Amino acid sequence: MVQYNFKKITVVPNGKEFIDIILSRTQRQTPTVVHKGYSISRLRQFYMRKVKYTQQNFHEKLSTIIEEFPRLDDIHPFYGDLLHVLYNKDHYKLALGQINTARNLISKIAKDYVKLLKYGDSLYRCKSLKVAALGRMCTVIKRIAPSLAYLEQIRQHMARLPSIDPNTRTILICGYPNVGKSSFINKITRADVDVQPYAFTTKSLFVGHTDYKYLRYQVIDTPGILDRPFEDRNIIEMCSITALAHLRAAVLFFLDISGSCGYSVAAQAALFHSIKSLFMNKPLIIVCNKTDLQPLEGISEEDMKLVMEMKAEAMKTVIGQGGDPLNDEGVLLTMSTLTEEGVVSVKNAACERLLDQRVELKMKSKKMNDCLNRFHVAVPKPRDQKERPPCIPQAVLEGMAKQQAAEKEKRKLERDLEEENGGAGVYSASLKKHYILNNDEWKEDIMPEILDGHNVYDFIDPDVLQRLEELEREEGLRAEEEDDDFEMDGKELTPEEQEALAEIRKKKSLLIQQHRIRKSTAESRPTVPRKFDKEKKFTSERMGRQLSALGLDPTLAINRARSKSRGRKRERSLGRGGNDGDDAMDMDVDQPNKKLRARSRSLLRSRSMSRPPGEVVAGEGFKDSAQKVKALKLAKKSVKKRNKDARRGEADRVIPTLKPKHLFSGKRSIGKTSRR
């Protein structure tokens, strides 16, 4: 479990932002209205509250910064030294000390000015003391602005540090630059470390995770180290030295035996001997990388002698852990990250060595002694020399035999075939093996699509035309049966009725054909008004002639059609003055005098025949006049707001003046335009 999570540290504001945050909070959270008519005790309390509230906010903010940043003396030595290497422990402590001093100064200033405010004798005096108190607090914050900026940069850098747990199972990779350390961690973990063909590609610690025997291992890739004095090493190299010095881990020292990294085997052996003191009490494995360029057996005798010396040093760590001095397996390993040959064996050897060491340390601890006395392993002792094999019932044996036989006869699924033939992405299921053909050898044949310029699929079925005729014949029979069900049987009619029925059916078929012709050309045919229909196919006279020709009396049909047709002249509806209108009409007809006729017309014109607003007309959807009046009132009320805003309709979107003249005209007052 990772105990140090530097990503949760709160952002440190700079000096100006710090002051703005605190003062704006004071302005928002405390009363802002005061009058000189208030009693002096109320005025004192008003300004004392502002000073105390500002001091509390400063105290909380600064205390949060001091508490969230880690104390180098309290955290794990690995992180303590790493932060010292990256940020200089003295500067770090000095910045936090200045924050603590500022917090104490602000508390003291607030205490002093609250004491002075208790004796303020006027509104002006109290306000001046409040301004002086807040000004001195802001001056203190301005003085520590560089320390705040420094701590913010440290916080950003610490948030980007990898989450390393110093107490978990760890594999540490070290060696010269460009020997294949990052390529190895990319192979065995899901880390994505940049790999380039030049030195010092890795400039900080990178972490990946891998599994071995259901346990999670932490793999750390360190920057390359050069063989030079300790004082001359830079920050990048010191990160590796810090990790080697403080982490209990299995160390993989990478050796480039091909020399393609730019450093000889002798130089790499010198580096090994200069830092071998950091390998004490840690499982150490010498890894000879890039064997695809140069096998271990092909190097010179001098280089082989140096490699053997490093192997002897690594064997000392095995002996120190109580291992077999004659068993040198897992101490010197070869691999190639390019071909991935030996990569898994190196990982397994490192995990196994580390696991053995951790188990042995736990067995030696006092806590294990307290646990072992609670366990007892019972080992049964033989009571005689007689052999007693396991007794398995016959029914169980028969069931096992049947189960094995069923497994042998079990049909192979596509999943089983996929696993046998290379897995997903390699095996491709054949869709042709289930074809039903006369010969199974034809299943995998490639079928041509085009042959002699023709599509082969058009000629696959030789009986396609015969089957089509049979299908059409069957559909025709079904259609005749359906027609017979709905048509009249002519055998029950007299000869005259049969002739009339035949004539009707013939006419019906002609009408259907004409309708279909008109329907097919309806889109392109213009609509002709009825008065221009010269053919006059649908008139009452024509209908009468046709019915007479069939032996039927057309009188009733013609009268019904004429009664249903609408008259051409519009009749005037009777209104409130219906009787007067009738009298006027009578006068207009009876008296030929021009004056009387003109008077009757003006009387008609003066009497309005329009309906009142509340009268209900059929089709409007109202049950009575009360409901209609109510609906009209609601409609009028709904448009009142729109009319008040001078909008033309519902879709009218009024855009107000974006820059009112009374706010943007005239001279600006003296002072800053930004106001809090």
XYZ file of C-alpha atoms in Angstrom:
676
model
C 0.000 0.000 0.000
C 1.363 3.412 -0.999
C 1.695 5.540 2.135
C 2.797 8.791 0.494
C 0.457 10.472 -1.946
C 1.842 13.895 -2.804
C -0.893 14.529 -5.394
C -3.365 15.528 -2.644
C -1.395 18.578 -1.472
C -3.514 21.739 -1.817
C -2.456 24.355 -4.360
C -0.329 27.135 -2.845
C -1.481 30.580 -4.118
C 1.031 33.327 -4.764
C 1.206 36.449 -2.604
C -1.302 38.630 -4.493
C -3.833 35.796 -4.916
C -3.456 34.897 -1.230
C -4.377 38.451 -0.171
C -7.300 38.658 -2.633
C -8.730 35.350 -1.411
C -8.628 36.315 2.261
C -9.881 39.901 1.892
C -12.720 38.944 -0.446
C -13.794 36.232 1.984
C -13.746 38.756 4.835
C -15.852 41.139 2.791
C -18.386 38.433 1.924
C -18.659 36.696 5.280
C -18.795 39.683 7.661
C -21.286 42.609 7.950
C -20.578 45.539 5.670
C -23.003 48.291 6.783
C -22.145 50.565 9.698
C -23.323 54.075 10.637
C -21.762 56.702 12.849
C -24.968 56.865 14.834
C -24.354 53.413 16.275
C -23.181 53.099 19.854
C -19.408 52.972 20.325
C -19.549 49.392 21.643
C -21.312 48.294 18.463
C -18.742 50.069 16.295
C -15.863 48.430 18.185
C -17.472 45.016 17.856
C -18.026 45.537 14.104
C -14.343 46.255 13.345
C -12.965 43.763 15.885
C -14.935 41.040 14.128
C -13.368 41.927 10.779
C -9.819 41.833 12.192
C -10.375 38.532 14.006
C -12.023 36.896 10.982
C -9.161 37.943 8.672
C -6.580 36.571 11.146
C -8.458 33.251 11.384
C -8.536 32.849 7.609
C -4.817 33.597 7.292
C -4.108 31.144 10.117
C -6.163 28.334 8.521
C -4.614 28.759 5.071
C -1.030 28.886 6.339
C -1.622 25.960 8.730
C -2.938 23.854 5.827
C 0.233 24.534 3.824
C 2.499 23.622 6.768
C 0.609 20.420 7.628
C 0.172 19.036 4.099
C 3.785 19.356 3.008
C 5.753 16.322 4.274
C 8.276 16.711 7.089
C 11.572 15.271 5.913
C 12.433 13.943 9.371
C 9.161 12.029 9.760
C 8.784 10.318 6.370
C 10.646 7.275 5.027
C 14.415 7.863 4.507
C 14.041 7.084 0.809
C 11.600 9.967 0.297
C 13.561 12.187 2.684
C 16.783 11.782 0.690
C 14.942 11.950 -2.659
C 13.372 15.306 -1.743
C 16.747 16.510 -0.499
C 18.358 15.552 -3.822
C 15.618 17.200 -5.873
C 14.869 20.368 -3.898
C 17.663 20.914 -1.333
C 16.465 20.103 2.156
C 17.747 23.412 3.619
C 15.756 25.589 1.213
C 12.660 23.447 1.731
C 12.793 23.727 5.528
C 13.558 27.449 5.326
C 10.474 28.105 3.168
C 8.193 26.188 5.540
C 9.804 28.010 8.488
C 9.007 31.375 6.927
C 5.378 30.302 6.483
C 5.219 29.325 10.160
C 6.789 32.656 11.221
C 4.294 34.604 9.096
C 1.434 32.734 10.735
C 2.686 33.682 14.208
C 3.250 37.322 13.196
C -0.293 37.644 11.833
C -1.705 36.211 15.057
C 0.327 38.711 17.074
C -0.760 41.661 14.889
C -4.420 40.707 15.259
C -4.068 40.371 19.008
C -2.463 43.813 19.339
C -5.010 45.611 17.156
C -7.975 43.959 18.811
C -6.634 45.322 22.113
C -6.380 48.803 20.568
C -9.886 48.568 19.070
C -11.317 48.014 22.532
C -10.364 51.601 23.332
C -11.431 53.174 20.015
C -13.451 56.334 20.710
C -15.036 57.006 17.284
C -16.017 55.449 14.013
C -13.059 57.041 12.247
C -10.556 55.788 14.851
C -11.923 52.208 14.749
C -11.908 52.152 10.956
C -8.328 53.433 10.821
C -7.196 50.717 13.243
C -8.953 48.059 11.154
C -7.283 49.295 7.949
C -3.895 49.349 9.661
C -4.359 45.795 11.002
C -5.364 44.340 7.631
C -2.590 46.297 5.894
C 0.098 44.908 8.212
C -1.213 41.363 7.705
C -1.081 41.783 3.914
C 2.468 43.192 4.198
C 3.559 40.048 6.034
C 2.096 37.875 3.253
C 3.824 39.989 0.586
C 7.174 39.403 2.287
C 6.790 35.599 2.093
C 5.617 35.681 -1.554
C 8.920 34.133 -2.824
C 8.564 31.255 -0.342
C 4.977 30.645 -1.468
C 6.047 30.564 -5.129
C 8.909 28.153 -4.280
C 6.556 25.805 -2.381
C 4.066 25.842 -5.268
C 6.788 24.745 -7.693
C 7.826 21.979 -5.299
C 4.190 20.878 -4.985
C 3.808 20.641 -8.761
C 7.008 18.606 -9.066
C 6.097 16.303 -6.170
C 2.690 15.632 -7.742
C 4.524 14.244 -10.787
C 6.698 11.883 -8.722
C 5.850 8.184 -9.100
C 3.953 6.528 -6.258
C 6.634 4.267 -4.791
C 5.896 2.121 -1.738
C 9.243 1.629 0.093
C 7.943 -1.390 2.029
C 6.530 -3.616 -0.709
C 8.239 -6.228 -2.918
C 10.510 -4.229 -5.230
C 12.813 -5.026 -8.158
C 15.415 -2.331 -8.863
C 17.112 -2.004 -12.253
C 20.455 -0.171 -12.415
C 23.496 0.095 -14.654
C 25.205 2.340 -17.175
C 23.089 4.508 -19.494
C 21.698 2.901 -22.652
C 22.225 -0.730 -21.575
C 18.547 -1.769 -21.946
C 16.983 -0.998 -18.557
C 13.918 0.817 -19.913
C 13.362 -1.805 -22.615
C 13.305 -4.506 -19.919
C 10.711 -2.728 -17.748
C 8.548 -2.133 -20.830
C 8.650 -5.875 -21.573
C 7.704 -7.209 -18.132
C 5.276 -4.452 -17.016
C 2.684 -2.159 -18.565
C 4.899 0.887 -18.051
C 5.621 3.022 -21.104
C 9.130 4.400 -20.618
C 10.710 6.296 -23.490
C 13.469 4.309 -25.228
C 15.993 6.130 -27.433
C 19.436 5.180 -28.816
C 21.283 7.819 -26.754
C 22.373 8.109 -23.138
C 20.274 9.501 -20.260
C 16.901 9.043 -21.961
C 15.486 8.230 -18.506
C 15.972 11.271 -16.250
C 13.892 10.228 -13.236
C 12.497 7.150 -11.503
C 9.811 5.202 -13.374
C 7.574 2.569 -11.777
C 5.833 -0.467 -13.267
C 4.079 -3.465 -11.721
C 4.256 -7.168 -12.564
C 2.819 -10.375 -11.073
C 4.599 -13.556 -9.985
C 2.939 -16.405 -8.092
C -0.192 -14.297 -7.533
C 1.834 -11.541 -5.848
C 2.289 -7.979 -7.092
C 5.881 -6.765 -7.560
C 6.994 -3.173 -7.981
C 9.619 -2.662 -10.710
C 11.627 0.596 -10.617
C 13.630 1.836 -13.590
C 16.475 4.120 -12.470
C 18.464 6.596 -14.578
C 21.900 5.543 -15.762
C 24.921 5.943 -13.432
C 28.435 6.916 -14.516
C 31.637 5.768 -12.805
C 32.861 8.963 -11.135
C 33.276 10.340 -7.616
C 30.191 10.782 -5.462
C 30.573 14.565 -5.330
C 30.596 14.874 -9.126
C 27.329 13.033 -9.736
C 24.355 15.120 -10.883
C 20.743 15.057 -9.680
C 19.711 12.400 -12.234
C 22.374 9.959 -11.017
C 21.671 10.765 -7.369
C 18.061 9.575 -7.818
C 19.422 6.109 -8.648
C 21.871 6.174 -5.740
C 19.073 7.156 -3.331
C 16.853 4.290 -4.505
C 19.743 1.776 -4.203
C 20.623 2.997 -0.726
C 17.186 3.006 0.911
C 14.924 0.467 -0.811
C 14.877 -3.184 0.243
C 14.770 -4.670 -3.232
C 16.217 -7.268 -5.564
C 18.875 -5.482 -7.639
C 19.340 -6.254 -11.347
C 22.703 -4.884 -12.518
C 22.520 -4.654 -16.302
C 25.673 -5.321 -18.302
C 25.977 -4.551 -22.030
C 28.484 -7.167 -23.239
C 28.217 -5.988 -26.868
C 29.618 -2.507 -26.114
C 26.939 -0.811 -28.223
C 26.017 1.460 -25.295
C 29.332 3.309 -25.727
C 30.986 1.907 -22.564
C 33.278 -1.102 -22.389
C 32.785 -4.089 -20.100
C 35.766 -2.887 -18.030
C 34.110 0.496 -17.419
C 30.871 -1.203 -16.415
C 32.789 -3.550 -14.064
C 34.468 -0.522 -12.469
C 31.061 1.044 -11.833
C 29.859 -2.225 -10.274
C 32.771 -2.324 -7.829
C 32.380 1.377 -6.948
C 28.730 0.995 -5.891
C 28.788 -2.605 -4.623
C 28.524 -1.332 -1.059
C 24.916 -0.359 -1.895
C 24.117 -3.998 -2.736
C 24.667 -5.291 0.806
C 21.876 -7.501 2.167
C 20.026 -7.353 -1.157
C 19.504 -10.153 -3.714
C 21.846 -9.270 -6.603
C 21.617 -10.611 -10.160
C 24.077 -9.805 -12.974
C 22.139 -9.537 -16.269
C 24.140 -9.686 -19.505
C 21.938 -7.923 -22.057
C 22.048 -7.623 -25.879
C 23.099 -11.227 -26.465
C 21.564 -10.958 -29.940
C 24.534 -8.723 -30.876
C 27.224 -10.533 -28.861
C 26.766 -13.901 -27.087
C 28.367 -14.284 -23.666
C 30.618 -17.085 -24.905
C 32.032 -14.895 -27.691
C 33.541 -12.116 -25.532
C 37.266 -11.815 -24.881
C 39.036 -13.509 -21.975
C 39.658 -10.221 -20.158
C 35.986 -9.319 -20.319
C 34.981 -12.819 -19.251
C 37.316 -12.558 -16.266
C 35.679 -9.259 -15.235
C 32.212 -10.811 -15.585
C 33.259 -13.743 -13.411
C 34.550 -11.335 -10.744
C 31.179 -9.601 -10.663
C 29.512 -13.012 -10.430
C 31.696 -13.855 -7.424
C 30.611 -10.631 -5.730
C 26.972 -11.501 -6.433
C 27.495 -14.955 -4.910
C 28.469 -13.286 -1.632
C 24.927 -11.958 -1.340
C 23.611 -15.509 -1.822
C 25.924 -16.843 0.893
C 24.988 -13.967 3.197
C 21.343 -15.012 2.923
C 22.222 -18.576 3.924
C 22.130 -20.005 0.405
C 24.159 -22.834 -1.081
C 27.620 -21.506 -2.113
C 27.859 -24.180 -4.820
C 24.535 -23.264 -6.416
C 25.194 -20.309 -8.735
C 21.889 -20.624 -10.563
C 20.057 -17.311 -10.890
C 23.140 -15.137 -10.263
C 24.458 -14.576 -13.805
C 21.770 -14.507 -16.502
C 21.754 -13.600 -20.184
C 18.930 -12.123 -22.215
C 18.010 -9.949 -25.173
C 15.194 -7.405 -24.947
C 15.073 -7.213 -28.745
C 14.283 -10.904 -29.294
C 12.771 -11.279 -25.771
C 14.989 -14.289 -25.205
C 15.550 -14.842 -21.474
C 13.407 -11.869 -20.354
C 10.875 -13.995 -18.469
C 13.577 -16.117 -16.839
C 15.326 -12.969 -15.515
C 12.051 -11.676 -14.067
C 11.208 -15.021 -12.466
C 14.697 -15.386 -10.971
C 14.588 -11.894 -9.449
C 11.101 -12.431 -8.000
C 12.063 -15.823 -6.593
C 15.242 -14.526 -4.949
C 13.377 -11.579 -3.420
C 10.536 -13.778 -2.183
C 12.960 -16.212 -0.522
C 14.767 -13.379 1.242
C 11.527 -11.798 2.554
C 10.249 -15.154 3.804
C 13.554 -15.839 5.557
C 13.508 -12.428 7.268
C 9.970 -13.028 8.463
C 10.937 -16.429 9.805
C 13.739 -14.824 11.834
C 11.520 -12.123 13.325
C 10.117 -12.359 16.841
C 6.575 -12.143 15.564
C 6.991 -15.440 13.739
C 8.045 -17.204 16.943
C 4.798 -16.106 18.549
C 2.853 -17.574 15.639
C 4.738 -20.864 15.197
C 3.950 -22.157 18.667
C 0.262 -22.107 17.701
C 0.754 -24.510 14.780
C 1.255 -28.254 14.947
C 1.858 -30.391 11.875
C 0.614 -33.946 12.463
C 2.580 -36.673 10.649
C 0.967 -40.141 10.909
C 3.303 -43.034 11.779
C 2.819 -46.513 10.231
C 1.513 -49.023 12.770
C 2.753 -52.080 10.817
C 4.316 -53.138 7.512
C 1.033 -53.933 5.796
C 0.196 -51.868 2.734
C -3.205 -50.266 2.686
C -3.969 -48.870 -0.790
C -6.857 -46.386 -1.210
C -10.263 -48.084 -1.477
C -12.369 -46.686 -4.302
C -15.876 -48.128 -4.819
C -16.565 -49.899 -8.089
C -19.394 -47.518 -8.972
C -17.040 -44.565 -8.651
C -14.466 -46.249 -10.897
C -17.134 -46.959 -13.523
C -18.295 -43.343 -13.348
C -14.736 -42.087 -13.808
C -14.257 -44.416 -16.787
C -17.473 -43.167 -18.387
C -16.448 -39.570 -17.795
C -13.059 -40.135 -19.428
C -14.709 -41.870 -22.393
C -17.174 -38.992 -22.736
C -14.331 -36.494 -22.717
C -12.596 -38.417 -25.512
C -15.786 -38.563 -27.579
C -16.671 -34.967 -26.847
C -17.236 -32.923 -29.974
C -14.604 -30.281 -30.477
C -15.957 -26.765 -30.380
C -14.651 -23.834 -32.353
C -13.121 -22.551 -29.117
C -11.109 -25.775 -28.694
C -9.962 -25.641 -32.306
C -8.938 -22.017 -31.838
C -6.792 -22.861 -28.797
C -5.153 -25.787 -30.630
C -4.308 -23.749 -33.735
C -2.618 -20.698 -32.223
C -5.383 -18.815 -30.422
C -7.318 -15.664 -31.287
C -5.903 -13.653 -34.162
C -4.135 -16.671 -35.656
C -6.913 -19.206 -36.158
C -9.708 -18.339 -38.564
C -12.878 -20.459 -38.484
C -13.938 -21.979 -41.814
C -17.554 -21.323 -42.761
C -17.513 -23.893 -45.608
C -17.037 -27.032 -43.536
C -20.780 -27.287 -42.827
C -21.761 -27.238 -46.541
C -23.906 -30.212 -47.610
C -22.311 -31.487 -50.828
C -22.105 -34.845 -52.590
C -18.373 -34.928 -52.080
C -16.739 -33.483 -48.935
C -13.614 -32.642 -50.939
C -15.565 -29.957 -52.786
C -16.160 -27.885 -49.610
C -12.937 -25.910 -49.784
C -13.061 -25.362 -53.540
C -13.036 -21.754 -54.653
C -16.266 -20.950 -56.508
C -15.847 -18.602 -59.494
C -18.209 -15.641 -59.591
C -17.782 -14.625 -63.253
C -17.371 -17.224 -65.993
C -17.239 -16.406 -69.716
C -18.541 -12.919 -69.004
C -21.641 -14.161 -67.142
C -22.552 -14.228 -63.498
C -22.347 -17.851 -62.342
C -25.125 -17.395 -59.779
C -27.643 -16.816 -62.597
C -27.141 -20.364 -63.862
C -26.816 -22.361 -60.675
C -30.447 -23.654 -60.601
C -31.465 -25.203 -63.951
C -35.128 -25.628 -62.897
C -35.638 -22.027 -61.819
C -38.076 -21.194 -64.687
C -40.142 -24.327 -64.155
C -40.441 -23.584 -60.444
C -41.420 -19.977 -61.191
C -44.271 -21.141 -63.462
C -45.526 -23.536 -60.818
C -45.457 -20.756 -58.230
C -47.399 -18.368 -60.486
C -49.960 -21.074 -61.271
C -50.459 -21.722 -57.582
C -50.885 -18.019 -56.852
C -53.460 -17.762 -59.656
C -55.505 -20.633 -58.230
C -55.476 -19.037 -54.789
C -56.616 -15.686 -56.233
C -59.520 -17.380 -58.086
C -60.611 -19.115 -54.920
C -60.636 -15.820 -53.065
C -62.668 -14.140 -55.846
C -65.177 -16.987 -55.850
C -65.758 -16.533 -52.157
C -66.800 -12.928 -52.531
C -68.612 -12.947 -55.941
C -72.193 -13.995 -56.531
C -72.984 -17.375 -57.982
C -74.645 -16.879 -61.387
C -76.520 -20.180 -61.303
C -79.101 -18.826 -58.835
C -80.095 -15.888 -61.098
C -82.571 -15.694 -64.004
C -81.199 -15.230 -67.521
C -82.076 -11.510 -67.485
C -80.337 -11.052 -64.128
C -77.302 -12.961 -65.382
C -77.065 -10.630 -68.382
C -77.363 -7.606 -66.077
C -74.698 -9.053 -63.753
C -72.351 -9.680 -66.657
C -72.900 -6.102 -67.865
C -72.194 -4.740 -64.350
C -69.018 -6.797 -63.975
C -67.826 -5.662 -67.400
C -68.483 -2.038 -66.521
C -66.772 -2.496 -63.150
C -63.638 -3.880 -64.773
C -63.575 -0.959 -67.240
C -63.886 1.553 -64.382
C -61.073 -0.153 -62.488
C -58.827 -0.006 -65.568
C -59.609 3.671 -66.159
C -58.974 4.442 -62.490
C -55.605 2.660 -62.610
C -54.589 4.607 -65.717
C -55.505 7.904 -64.071
C -53.753 6.889 -60.846
C -50.529 5.982 -62.635
C -50.415 9.412 -64.307
C -51.815 11.389 -61.364
C -48.517 13.037 -60.514
C -47.868 14.357 -64.018
C -51.519 15.128 -64.914
C -52.816 18.648 -64.063
C -55.971 19.040 -61.993
C -58.903 20.142 -64.212
C -61.896 21.963 -62.633
C -65.237 20.299 -62.937
C -66.720 23.047 -65.088
C -64.064 22.389 -67.722
C -64.775 18.652 -67.744
C -66.007 18.365 -71.327
C -66.621 14.646 -71.160
C -69.031 15.019 -68.193
C -68.699 11.444 -67.230
C -70.227 11.851 -63.769
C -73.559 13.636 -64.262
C -77.049 12.722 -63.119
C -78.336 12.540 -66.742
C -75.602 10.059 -67.679
C -76.357 8.036 -64.537
C -80.068 7.985 -65.490
C -79.306 6.767 -69.023
C -77.085 3.994 -67.756
C -79.592 2.794 -65.142
C -82.390 2.913 -67.749
C -80.276 0.840 -70.103
C -79.902 -1.740 -67.345
C -83.688 -1.893 -66.841
C -83.769 0.026 -63.543
C -85.806 3.088 -62.545
C -83.350 6.035 -62.055
C -85.897 8.483 -60.540
C -85.075 7.884 -56.863
C -81.307 7.947 -57.441
C -81.482 11.223 -59.412
C -83.669 12.907 -56.781
C -81.356 11.800 -53.979
C -78.267 13.118 -55.803
C -79.955 16.503 -56.438
C -81.096 16.803 -52.800
C -77.554 16.165 -51.551
C -75.915 18.643 -53.926
C -75.294 22.212 -52.647
C -76.994 25.181 -54.222
C -74.925 27.752 -56.013
C -76.471 30.829 -54.383
C -75.566 31.554 -50.768
C -78.541 31.935 -48.485
C -78.450 34.676 -45.894
C -78.764 33.432 -42.342
C -81.408 34.986 -40.142
C -80.119 37.204 -37.359
C -81.612 39.319 -34.675
C -83.538 41.409 -37.189
C -84.930 38.579 -39.212
C -88.523 39.791 -39.205
C -87.607 43.321 -40.168
C -85.593 41.935 -43.014
C -88.547 39.958 -44.277
C -90.742 43.044 -44.122
C -88.150 45.002 -45.993
C -87.996 42.347 -48.645
C -91.748 42.439 -48.981
C -91.648 46.188 -49.321
C -88.896 45.956 -51.863
C -90.903 43.574 -53.958
C -94.363 45.097 -53.594
C -93.568 48.787 -54.032
C -91.889 49.794 -57.212
C -91.123 53.246 -55.918
C -87.418 54.075 -56.055
C -87.412 55.929 -52.719
C -88.974 53.036 -50.914
C -86.524 50.600 -52.473
C -83.569 52.783 -51.475
C -84.966 53.128 -47.920
C -85.378 49.396 -47.634
C -81.779 48.827 -48.767
C -80.414 51.369 -46.260
C -82.477 49.716 -43.503
C -80.965 46.364 -44.387
C -77.480 47.872 -44.479
C -77.870 49.604 -41.094
C -78.891 46.420 -39.269
C -75.696 44.378 -38.740
C -76.130 40.651 -39.197
C -72.773 39.716 -37.440
C -72.802 37.304 -34.471
C -71.996 38.387 -30.900
C -68.568 37.308 -29.539
C -70.080 34.800 -27.113
C -72.239 32.987 -29.654
C -71.120 29.425 -30.306
C -70.836 28.232 -33.900
C -70.824 24.535 -34.683
C -67.298 23.216 -35.146
C -65.530 25.671 -32.818
C -65.213 23.121 -30.001
C -67.084 24.975 -27.222
C -69.992 23.434 -25.355
C -71.674 26.755 -24.530
C -71.194 30.519 -24.774
C -69.812 30.804 -21.201
C -66.932 28.548 -22.087
C -66.213 30.538 -25.251
C -66.214 33.862 -23.351
C -63.811 32.438 -20.785
C -61.476 31.179 -23.526
C -61.461 34.610 -25.196
C -60.577 36.283 -21.883
C -57.668 33.884 -21.326
C -56.376 34.480 -24.858
C -56.513 38.241 -24.346
C -54.725 37.942 -21.005
C -51.951 35.781 -22.463
C -50.939 38.400 -25.033
C -51.039 41.291 -22.564
C -47.388 40.825 -21.450
C -46.240 40.453 -25.045
C -48.042 43.639 -26.050
C -46.613 45.430 -23.033
C -43.074 44.512 -24.149
C -43.904 45.806 -27.640
C -43.192 42.475 -29.240
C -44.642 41.669 -32.613
C -45.349 38.044 -31.768
C -44.202 35.049 -29.786
C -41.043 34.703 -31.887
C -39.990 38.320 -31.421
C -36.759 38.284 -29.370
C -36.023 41.717 -27.985
C -32.282 42.435 -27.725
C -31.796 45.092 -25.048
C -29.103 47.708 -25.182
C -25.841 45.960 -24.322
C -24.072 49.117 -23.168
C -26.454 51.446 -21.316
C -25.418 55.034 -21.809
C -25.656 56.009 -18.130
C -22.979 53.421 -17.271
C -20.548 54.096 -20.121
C -20.640 57.863 -20.555
C -18.809 60.637 -18.743
C -15.417 60.648 -17.005
C -14.224 57.803 -14.842
C -13.389 58.591 -11.228
C -9.799 58.637 -10.005
C -8.460 55.193 -9.028
C -8.371 51.658 -10.365
C -11.194 50.338 -12.490
C -11.029 46.870 -10.885
C -13.013 46.763 -7.681
C -13.428 43.970 -5.245
